[in-house]
Coordinates of C-alpha atoms and ligand atoms in Angstrom, one line a residue:
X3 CA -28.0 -159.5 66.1
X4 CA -28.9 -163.0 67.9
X5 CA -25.9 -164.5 69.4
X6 CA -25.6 -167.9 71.7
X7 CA -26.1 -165.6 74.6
X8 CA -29.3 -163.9 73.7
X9 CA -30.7 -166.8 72.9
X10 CA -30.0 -168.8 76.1
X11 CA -31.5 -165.5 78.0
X12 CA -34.4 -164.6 75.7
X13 CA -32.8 -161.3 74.2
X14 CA -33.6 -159.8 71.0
X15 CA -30.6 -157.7 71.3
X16 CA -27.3 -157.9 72.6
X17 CA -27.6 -155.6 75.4
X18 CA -27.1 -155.2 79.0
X19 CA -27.6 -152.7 80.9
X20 CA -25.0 -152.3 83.6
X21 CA -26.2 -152.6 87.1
X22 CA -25.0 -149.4 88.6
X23 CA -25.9 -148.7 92.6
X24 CA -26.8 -145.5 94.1
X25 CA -30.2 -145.5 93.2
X26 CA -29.4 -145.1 89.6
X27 CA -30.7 -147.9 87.9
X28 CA -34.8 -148.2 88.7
X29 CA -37.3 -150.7 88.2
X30 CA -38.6 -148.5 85.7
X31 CA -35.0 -148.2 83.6
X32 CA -34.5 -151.9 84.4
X33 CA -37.7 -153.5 82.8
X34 CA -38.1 -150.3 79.8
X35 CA -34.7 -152.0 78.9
X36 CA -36.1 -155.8 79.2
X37 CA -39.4 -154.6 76.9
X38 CA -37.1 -153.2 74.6
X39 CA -35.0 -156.4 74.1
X40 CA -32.3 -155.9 76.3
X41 CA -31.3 -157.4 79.6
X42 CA -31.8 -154.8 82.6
X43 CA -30.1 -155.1 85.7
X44 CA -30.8 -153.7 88.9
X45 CA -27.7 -152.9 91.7
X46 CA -28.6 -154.8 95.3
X47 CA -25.7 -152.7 96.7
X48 CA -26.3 -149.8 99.2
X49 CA -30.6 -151.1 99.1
X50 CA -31.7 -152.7 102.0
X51 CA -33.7 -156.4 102.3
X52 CA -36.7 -154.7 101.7
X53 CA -36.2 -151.8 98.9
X54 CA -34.4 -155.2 97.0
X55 CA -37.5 -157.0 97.7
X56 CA -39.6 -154.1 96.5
X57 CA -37.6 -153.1 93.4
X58 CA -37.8 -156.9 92.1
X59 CA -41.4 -156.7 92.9
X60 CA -41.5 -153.7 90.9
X61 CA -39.5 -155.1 88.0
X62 CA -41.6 -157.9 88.0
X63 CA -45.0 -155.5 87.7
X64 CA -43.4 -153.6 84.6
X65 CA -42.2 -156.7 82.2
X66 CA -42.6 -160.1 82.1
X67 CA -39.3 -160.8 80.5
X68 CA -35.7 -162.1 81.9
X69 CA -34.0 -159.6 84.0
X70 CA -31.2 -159.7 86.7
X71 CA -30.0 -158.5 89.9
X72 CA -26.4 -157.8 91.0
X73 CA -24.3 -157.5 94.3
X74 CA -21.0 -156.2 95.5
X75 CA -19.3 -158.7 97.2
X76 CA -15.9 -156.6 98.3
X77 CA -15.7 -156.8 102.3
X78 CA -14.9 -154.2 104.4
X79 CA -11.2 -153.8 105.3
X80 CA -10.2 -152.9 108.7
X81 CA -12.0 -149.6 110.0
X82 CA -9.7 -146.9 110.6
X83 CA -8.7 -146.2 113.8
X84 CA -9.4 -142.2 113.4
X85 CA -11.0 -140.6 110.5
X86 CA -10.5 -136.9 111.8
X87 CA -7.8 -136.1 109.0
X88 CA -9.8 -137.3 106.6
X89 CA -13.6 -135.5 107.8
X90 CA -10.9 -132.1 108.3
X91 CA -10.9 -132.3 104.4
X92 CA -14.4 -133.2 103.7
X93 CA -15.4 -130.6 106.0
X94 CA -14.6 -128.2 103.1
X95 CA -17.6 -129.7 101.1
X96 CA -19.5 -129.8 104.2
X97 CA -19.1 -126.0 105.0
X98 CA -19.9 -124.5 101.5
X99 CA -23.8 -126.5 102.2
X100 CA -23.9 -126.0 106.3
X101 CA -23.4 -129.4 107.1
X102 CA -21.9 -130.5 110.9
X103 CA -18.0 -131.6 110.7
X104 CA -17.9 -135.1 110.1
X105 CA -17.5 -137.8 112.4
X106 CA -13.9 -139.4 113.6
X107 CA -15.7 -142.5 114.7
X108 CA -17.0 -144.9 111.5
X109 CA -19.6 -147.7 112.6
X110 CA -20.6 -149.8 109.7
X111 CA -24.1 -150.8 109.4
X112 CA -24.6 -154.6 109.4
X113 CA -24.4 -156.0 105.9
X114 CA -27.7 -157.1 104.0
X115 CA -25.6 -158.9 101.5
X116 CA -26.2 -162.7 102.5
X117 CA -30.0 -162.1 103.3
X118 CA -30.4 -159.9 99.8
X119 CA -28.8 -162.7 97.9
X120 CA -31.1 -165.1 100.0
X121 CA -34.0 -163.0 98.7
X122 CA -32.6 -162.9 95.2
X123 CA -32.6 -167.3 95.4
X124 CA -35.5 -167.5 96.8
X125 CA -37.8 -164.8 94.5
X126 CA -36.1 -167.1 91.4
X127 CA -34.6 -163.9 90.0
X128 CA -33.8 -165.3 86.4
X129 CA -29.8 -163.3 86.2
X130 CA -28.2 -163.2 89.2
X131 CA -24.5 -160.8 88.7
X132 CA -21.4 -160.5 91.1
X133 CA -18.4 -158.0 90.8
X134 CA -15.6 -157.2 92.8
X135 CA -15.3 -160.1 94.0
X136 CA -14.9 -164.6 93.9
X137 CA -18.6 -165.4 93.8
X138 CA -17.5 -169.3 93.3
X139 CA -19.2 -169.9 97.0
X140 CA -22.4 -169.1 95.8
X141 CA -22.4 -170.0 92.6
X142 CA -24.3 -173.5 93.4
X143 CA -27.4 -171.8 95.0
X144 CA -28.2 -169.8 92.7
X145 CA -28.1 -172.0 89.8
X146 CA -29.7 -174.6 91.9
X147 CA -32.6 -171.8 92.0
X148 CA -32.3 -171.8 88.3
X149 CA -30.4 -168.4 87.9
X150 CA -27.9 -167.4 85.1
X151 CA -24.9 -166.8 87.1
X152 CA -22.4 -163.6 85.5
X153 CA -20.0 -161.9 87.2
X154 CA -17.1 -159.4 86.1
X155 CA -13.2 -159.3 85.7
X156 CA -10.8 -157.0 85.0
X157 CA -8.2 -159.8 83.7
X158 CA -7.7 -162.9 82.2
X159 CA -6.7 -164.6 85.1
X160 CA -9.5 -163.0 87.1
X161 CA -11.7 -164.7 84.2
X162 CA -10.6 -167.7 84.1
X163 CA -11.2 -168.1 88.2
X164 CA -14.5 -167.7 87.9
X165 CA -15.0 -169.8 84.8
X166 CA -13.5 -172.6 87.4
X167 CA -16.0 -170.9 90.0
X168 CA -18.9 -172.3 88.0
X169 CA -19.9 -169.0 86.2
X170 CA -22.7 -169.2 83.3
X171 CA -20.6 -165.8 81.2
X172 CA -18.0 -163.2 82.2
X173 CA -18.4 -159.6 82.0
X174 CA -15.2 -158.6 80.7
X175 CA -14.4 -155.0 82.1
X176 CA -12.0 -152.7 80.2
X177 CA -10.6 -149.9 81.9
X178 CA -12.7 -147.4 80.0
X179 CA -15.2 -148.7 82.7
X180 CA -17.2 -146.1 85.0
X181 CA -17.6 -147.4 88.6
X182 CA -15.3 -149.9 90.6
X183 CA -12.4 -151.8 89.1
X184 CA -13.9 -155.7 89.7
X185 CA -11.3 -156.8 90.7
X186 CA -11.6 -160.1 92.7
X187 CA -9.1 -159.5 95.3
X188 CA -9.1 -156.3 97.6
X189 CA -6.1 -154.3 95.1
X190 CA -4.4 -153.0 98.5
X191 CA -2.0 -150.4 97.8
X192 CA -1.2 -152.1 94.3
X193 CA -3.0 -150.7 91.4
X194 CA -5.4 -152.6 89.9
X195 CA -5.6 -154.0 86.3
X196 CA -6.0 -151.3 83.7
X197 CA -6.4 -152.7 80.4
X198 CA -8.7 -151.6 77.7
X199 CA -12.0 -153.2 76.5
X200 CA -10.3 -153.5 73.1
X201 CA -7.2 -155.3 74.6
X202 CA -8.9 -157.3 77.4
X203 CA -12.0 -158.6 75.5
X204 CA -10.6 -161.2 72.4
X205 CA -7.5 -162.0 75.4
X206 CA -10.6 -163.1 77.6
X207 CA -12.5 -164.5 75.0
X208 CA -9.7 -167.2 73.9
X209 CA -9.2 -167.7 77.6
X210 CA -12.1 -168.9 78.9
X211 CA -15.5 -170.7 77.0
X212 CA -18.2 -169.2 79.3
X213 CA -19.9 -166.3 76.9
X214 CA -18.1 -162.8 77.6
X215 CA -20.1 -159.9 77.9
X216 CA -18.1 -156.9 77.2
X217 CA -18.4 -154.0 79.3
X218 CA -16.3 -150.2 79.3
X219 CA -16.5 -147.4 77.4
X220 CA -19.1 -148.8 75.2
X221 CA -21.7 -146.5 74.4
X222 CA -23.0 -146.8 70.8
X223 CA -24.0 -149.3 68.3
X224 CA -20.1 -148.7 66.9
X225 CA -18.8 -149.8 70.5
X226 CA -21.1 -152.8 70.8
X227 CA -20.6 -153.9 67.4
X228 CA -16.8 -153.9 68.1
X229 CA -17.2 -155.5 70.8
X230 CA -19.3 -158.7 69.1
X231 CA -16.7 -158.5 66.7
X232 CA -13.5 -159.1 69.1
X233 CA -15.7 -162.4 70.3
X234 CA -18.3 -160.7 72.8
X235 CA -21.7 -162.3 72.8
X236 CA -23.4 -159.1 74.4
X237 CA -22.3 -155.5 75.7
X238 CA -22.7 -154.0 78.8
X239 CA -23.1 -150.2 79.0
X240 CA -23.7 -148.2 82.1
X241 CA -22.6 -144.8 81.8
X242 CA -24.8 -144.3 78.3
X243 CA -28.0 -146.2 80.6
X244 CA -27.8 -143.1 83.7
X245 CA -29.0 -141.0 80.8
X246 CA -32.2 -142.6 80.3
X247 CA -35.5 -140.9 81.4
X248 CA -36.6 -143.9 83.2
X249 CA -32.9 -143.6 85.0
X250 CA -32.3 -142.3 88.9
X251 CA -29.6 -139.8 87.8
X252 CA -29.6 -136.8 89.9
X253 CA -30.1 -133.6 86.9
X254 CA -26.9 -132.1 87.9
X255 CA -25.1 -135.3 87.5
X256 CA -27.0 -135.9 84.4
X257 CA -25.9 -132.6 83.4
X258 CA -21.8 -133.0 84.0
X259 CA -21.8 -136.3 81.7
X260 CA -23.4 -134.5 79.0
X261 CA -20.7 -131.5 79.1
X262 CA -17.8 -133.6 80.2
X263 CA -15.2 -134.9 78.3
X264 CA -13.1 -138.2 77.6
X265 CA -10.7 -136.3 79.4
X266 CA -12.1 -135.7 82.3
X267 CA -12.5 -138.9 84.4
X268 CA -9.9 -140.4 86.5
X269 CA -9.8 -143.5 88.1
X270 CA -9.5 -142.8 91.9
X271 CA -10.1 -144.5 95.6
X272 CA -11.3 -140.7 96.9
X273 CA -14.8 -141.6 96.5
X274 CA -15.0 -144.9 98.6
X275 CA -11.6 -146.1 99.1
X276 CA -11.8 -148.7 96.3
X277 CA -10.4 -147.7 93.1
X278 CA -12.9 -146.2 90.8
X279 CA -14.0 -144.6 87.6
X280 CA -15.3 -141.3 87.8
X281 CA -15.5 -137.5 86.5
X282 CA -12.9 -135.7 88.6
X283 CA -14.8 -132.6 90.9
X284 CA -14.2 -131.3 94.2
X285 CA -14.7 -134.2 96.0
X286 CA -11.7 -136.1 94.2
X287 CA -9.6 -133.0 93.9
X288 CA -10.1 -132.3 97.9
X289 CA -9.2 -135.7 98.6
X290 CA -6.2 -136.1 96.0
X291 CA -5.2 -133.3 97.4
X292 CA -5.3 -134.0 101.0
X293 CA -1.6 -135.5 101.5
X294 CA -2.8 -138.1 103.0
X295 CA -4.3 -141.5 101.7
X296 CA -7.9 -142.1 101.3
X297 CA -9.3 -144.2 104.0
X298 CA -10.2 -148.3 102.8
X299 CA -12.8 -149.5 101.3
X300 CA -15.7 -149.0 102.2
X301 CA -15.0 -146.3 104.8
X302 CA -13.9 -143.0 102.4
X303 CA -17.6 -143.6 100.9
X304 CA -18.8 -143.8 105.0
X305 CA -17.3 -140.8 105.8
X306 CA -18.6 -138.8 103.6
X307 CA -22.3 -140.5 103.1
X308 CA -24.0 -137.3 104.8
X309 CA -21.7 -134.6 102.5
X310 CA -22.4 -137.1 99.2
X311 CA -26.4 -136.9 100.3
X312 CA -26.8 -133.5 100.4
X313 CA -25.0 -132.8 97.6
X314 CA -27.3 -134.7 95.4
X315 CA -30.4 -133.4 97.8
X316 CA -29.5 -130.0 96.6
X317 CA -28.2 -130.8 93.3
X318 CA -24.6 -130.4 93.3
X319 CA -22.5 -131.9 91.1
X320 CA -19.2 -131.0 92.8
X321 CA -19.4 -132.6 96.3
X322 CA -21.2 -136.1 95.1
X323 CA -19.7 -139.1 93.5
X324 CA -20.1 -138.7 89.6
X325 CA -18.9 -142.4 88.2
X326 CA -18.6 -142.5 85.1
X327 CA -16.7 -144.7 81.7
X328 CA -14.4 -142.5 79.5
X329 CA -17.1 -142.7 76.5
X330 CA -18.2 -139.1 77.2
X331 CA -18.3 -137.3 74.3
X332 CA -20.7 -140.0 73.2
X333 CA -23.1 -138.9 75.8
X334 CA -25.0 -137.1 74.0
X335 CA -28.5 -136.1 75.4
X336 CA -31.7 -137.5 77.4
X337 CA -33.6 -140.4 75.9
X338 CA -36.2 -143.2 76.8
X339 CA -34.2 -146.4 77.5
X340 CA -36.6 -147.8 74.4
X341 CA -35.3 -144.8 72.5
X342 CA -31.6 -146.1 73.5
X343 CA -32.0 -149.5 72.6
X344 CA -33.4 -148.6 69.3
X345 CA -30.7 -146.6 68.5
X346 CA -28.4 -149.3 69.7
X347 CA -30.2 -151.4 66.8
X348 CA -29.7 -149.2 64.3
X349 CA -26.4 -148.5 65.0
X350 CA -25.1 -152.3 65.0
X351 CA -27.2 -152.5 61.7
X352 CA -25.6 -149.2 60.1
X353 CA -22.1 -150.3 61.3
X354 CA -22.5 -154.5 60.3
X355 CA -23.1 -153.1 56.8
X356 CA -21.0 -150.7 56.7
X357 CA -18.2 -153.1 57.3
X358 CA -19.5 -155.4 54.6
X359 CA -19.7 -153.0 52.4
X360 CA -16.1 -151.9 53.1
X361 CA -14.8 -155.8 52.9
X362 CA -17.0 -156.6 49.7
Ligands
LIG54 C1 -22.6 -145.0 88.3 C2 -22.1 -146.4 88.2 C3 -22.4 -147.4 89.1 C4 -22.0 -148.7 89.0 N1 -22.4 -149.7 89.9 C5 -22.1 -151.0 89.6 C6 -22.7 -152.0 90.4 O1 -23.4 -151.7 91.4 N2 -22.4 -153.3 90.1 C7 -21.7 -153.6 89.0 O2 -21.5 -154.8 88.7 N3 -21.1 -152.7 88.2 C8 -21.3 -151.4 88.5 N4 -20.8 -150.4 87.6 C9 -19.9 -150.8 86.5 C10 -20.7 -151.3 85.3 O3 -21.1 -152.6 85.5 C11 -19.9 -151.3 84.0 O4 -18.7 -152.0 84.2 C12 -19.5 -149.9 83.6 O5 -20.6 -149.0 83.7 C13 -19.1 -150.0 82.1 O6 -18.5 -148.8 81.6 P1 -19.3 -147.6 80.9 O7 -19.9 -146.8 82.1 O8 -18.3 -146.8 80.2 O9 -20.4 -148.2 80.1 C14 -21.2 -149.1 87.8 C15 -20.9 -148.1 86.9 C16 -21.3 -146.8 87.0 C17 -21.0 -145.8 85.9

């Protein structure tokens, strides 16, 4: 199950755990998957300096083997000039839990991205990640602080950028995916690349000669195996990691992902204005719905920040953002991240021989 990959990182298995922000992916998910073989991830995104600082620290007390950390580098777009019409439709969430109306004005809070990365350098983080976005300007610094520099496209031209960027491997992501499209440009009122792990992956693979982790929809040893097979030198699975104990997943959510379907996700910019994979509820049919365009990234997800934290507060499902990859039915139930890995294993194993078998 070695490839070029794990051993340059110090894997035992071919495994990484997506980095997926909202408070999702712990210290304790991120280093149960490092002692079990894997590479764990934690999401700098939506943390400040100092829960980064203290989630690395925590990392760090848990395991003593390679993990990484990852950032969002999409900037804001212009802020709307009025947010009423959008808030009028969010209200409806708001009003079913007694929340205030929401507010026309949006202020952004200053951005900890440049001092979190700092942080990230400076604490000699072993993986440092990047999606949606070029990461080619800071590429240098964190190699130079002896980091493993990955970061994510959604085509083969997106790809072969950041191969010229400087990248150490590419995170090829299908559009199975749960979570944002990474695309490297602001997609605008375009639609964003939408091609499948199983299409994307080999086209990537013979475009670039960084390793390509693959990443979308993959959420058993079949998946990952498939994945090593179209030229993959690790998988990257998120939505099967937010069922792990050691995960941050809110039970409701928890619960929707076991019962939804492959059906049932939609990829949408209702949540935060940036196109996204997720299980459609009443926060993306309200906003569909609305007749009028969601507001840019990352101001939808600012407007509604008070509606989206008392929904998972009180543990609704309906009015909070439920990302998620199109691997559903394959969901199956709560286990320890070790439990998940091993599975993993055993899977890959079962699969690798059942394919020789088959060929023989
Ligand atoms: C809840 C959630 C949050 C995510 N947040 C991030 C993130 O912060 N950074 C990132 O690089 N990818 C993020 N992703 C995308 C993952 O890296 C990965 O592409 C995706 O989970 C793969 O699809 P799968 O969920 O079907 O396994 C997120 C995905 C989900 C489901």
């Amino acid at each position: 199950m070695q490839t070029p990959l794990c051993a340059r990182l110090g894997l035992d298995v071919p495994i990484v755990q997506a980095p997926m922000a909202g408070g999702w992916t712990t210290p304790e998910l991120v280093a149960a998957v490092c002692n079990a073989g894997g590479l764990g991830m934690l999401a700098a995104a939506r943390l400040s300096l100092e829960q980064l600082r203290g989630q690395i620290d925590a990392v760090r007390r848990l395991t003593t083997r390679p993990f990484g950390v990852n950032f969002l580098l999409a900037a804001p777009g212009a802020a709307p000039a009025d947010a009423s019409g959008m808030q009028r439709v969010l209200d409806a969430g708001r009003a079913q839990r007694g929340l205030a109306p929401g507010s026309a004005a949006l202020a952004l809070p200053p951005s900890a991205l440049a001092a979190q990365f700092e942080l990230a350098c400076d604490a000699r983080v072993p993986v440092v990640g990047f999606a949606m976005g070029d990461p080619a300007p800071l590429v240098p610094r964190a190699q130079a602080a002896g980091a493993f520099v990955i970061a994510m496209a959604t085509s083969v031209a997106e790809a072969r950028r950041l191969e010229a960027g400087g990248v150490d491997a590419i995170v090829a992501q299908g559009s199975e995916a749960g979570g944002h499209r990474s695309c490297l440009e602001p997609p605008g009122d375009t639609a964003p690349p939408l091609i499948g792990t199983m299409a994307l992956l080999p086209q990537v693979v013979d475009a670039v000669r960084v390793p390509v982790i693959a990443t979308g929809g993959l959420m058993d040893g079949r998946g990952v195996l498939a994945a090593l097979v179209l030229g993959a030198q690790a998988a990257q699975l998120g939505t099967r990691f937010l069922l792990a104990l050691e995960a941050g997943t809110f039970p409701a959510y928890r619960q929707r992902l076991i019962e939804a379907d492959e059906t049932d996700t939609v990829v949408t910019r209702a949540l935060t204005g940036w196109p996204a994979r997720a299980v459609r509820n009443s926060v993306v049919r309200a906003v569909e719905a609305a007749g009028e365009p969601p507001l840019g990234w990352p101001y939808q997800a600012l407007a509604a920040e008070d509606l989206y934290r008392a929904a998972i507060i009180s543990g609704d499902a309906d009015w909070a953002p439920l990302l998620a990859g199109q691997g559903l039915r394959l969901a199956r139930g709560v286990s320890s991240a070790a439990e998940i890995v091993a599975a993993l294993k055993a899977e890959i194993a079962a699969g690798a021989e059942r394919l020789g078998a088959g060929f023989r």
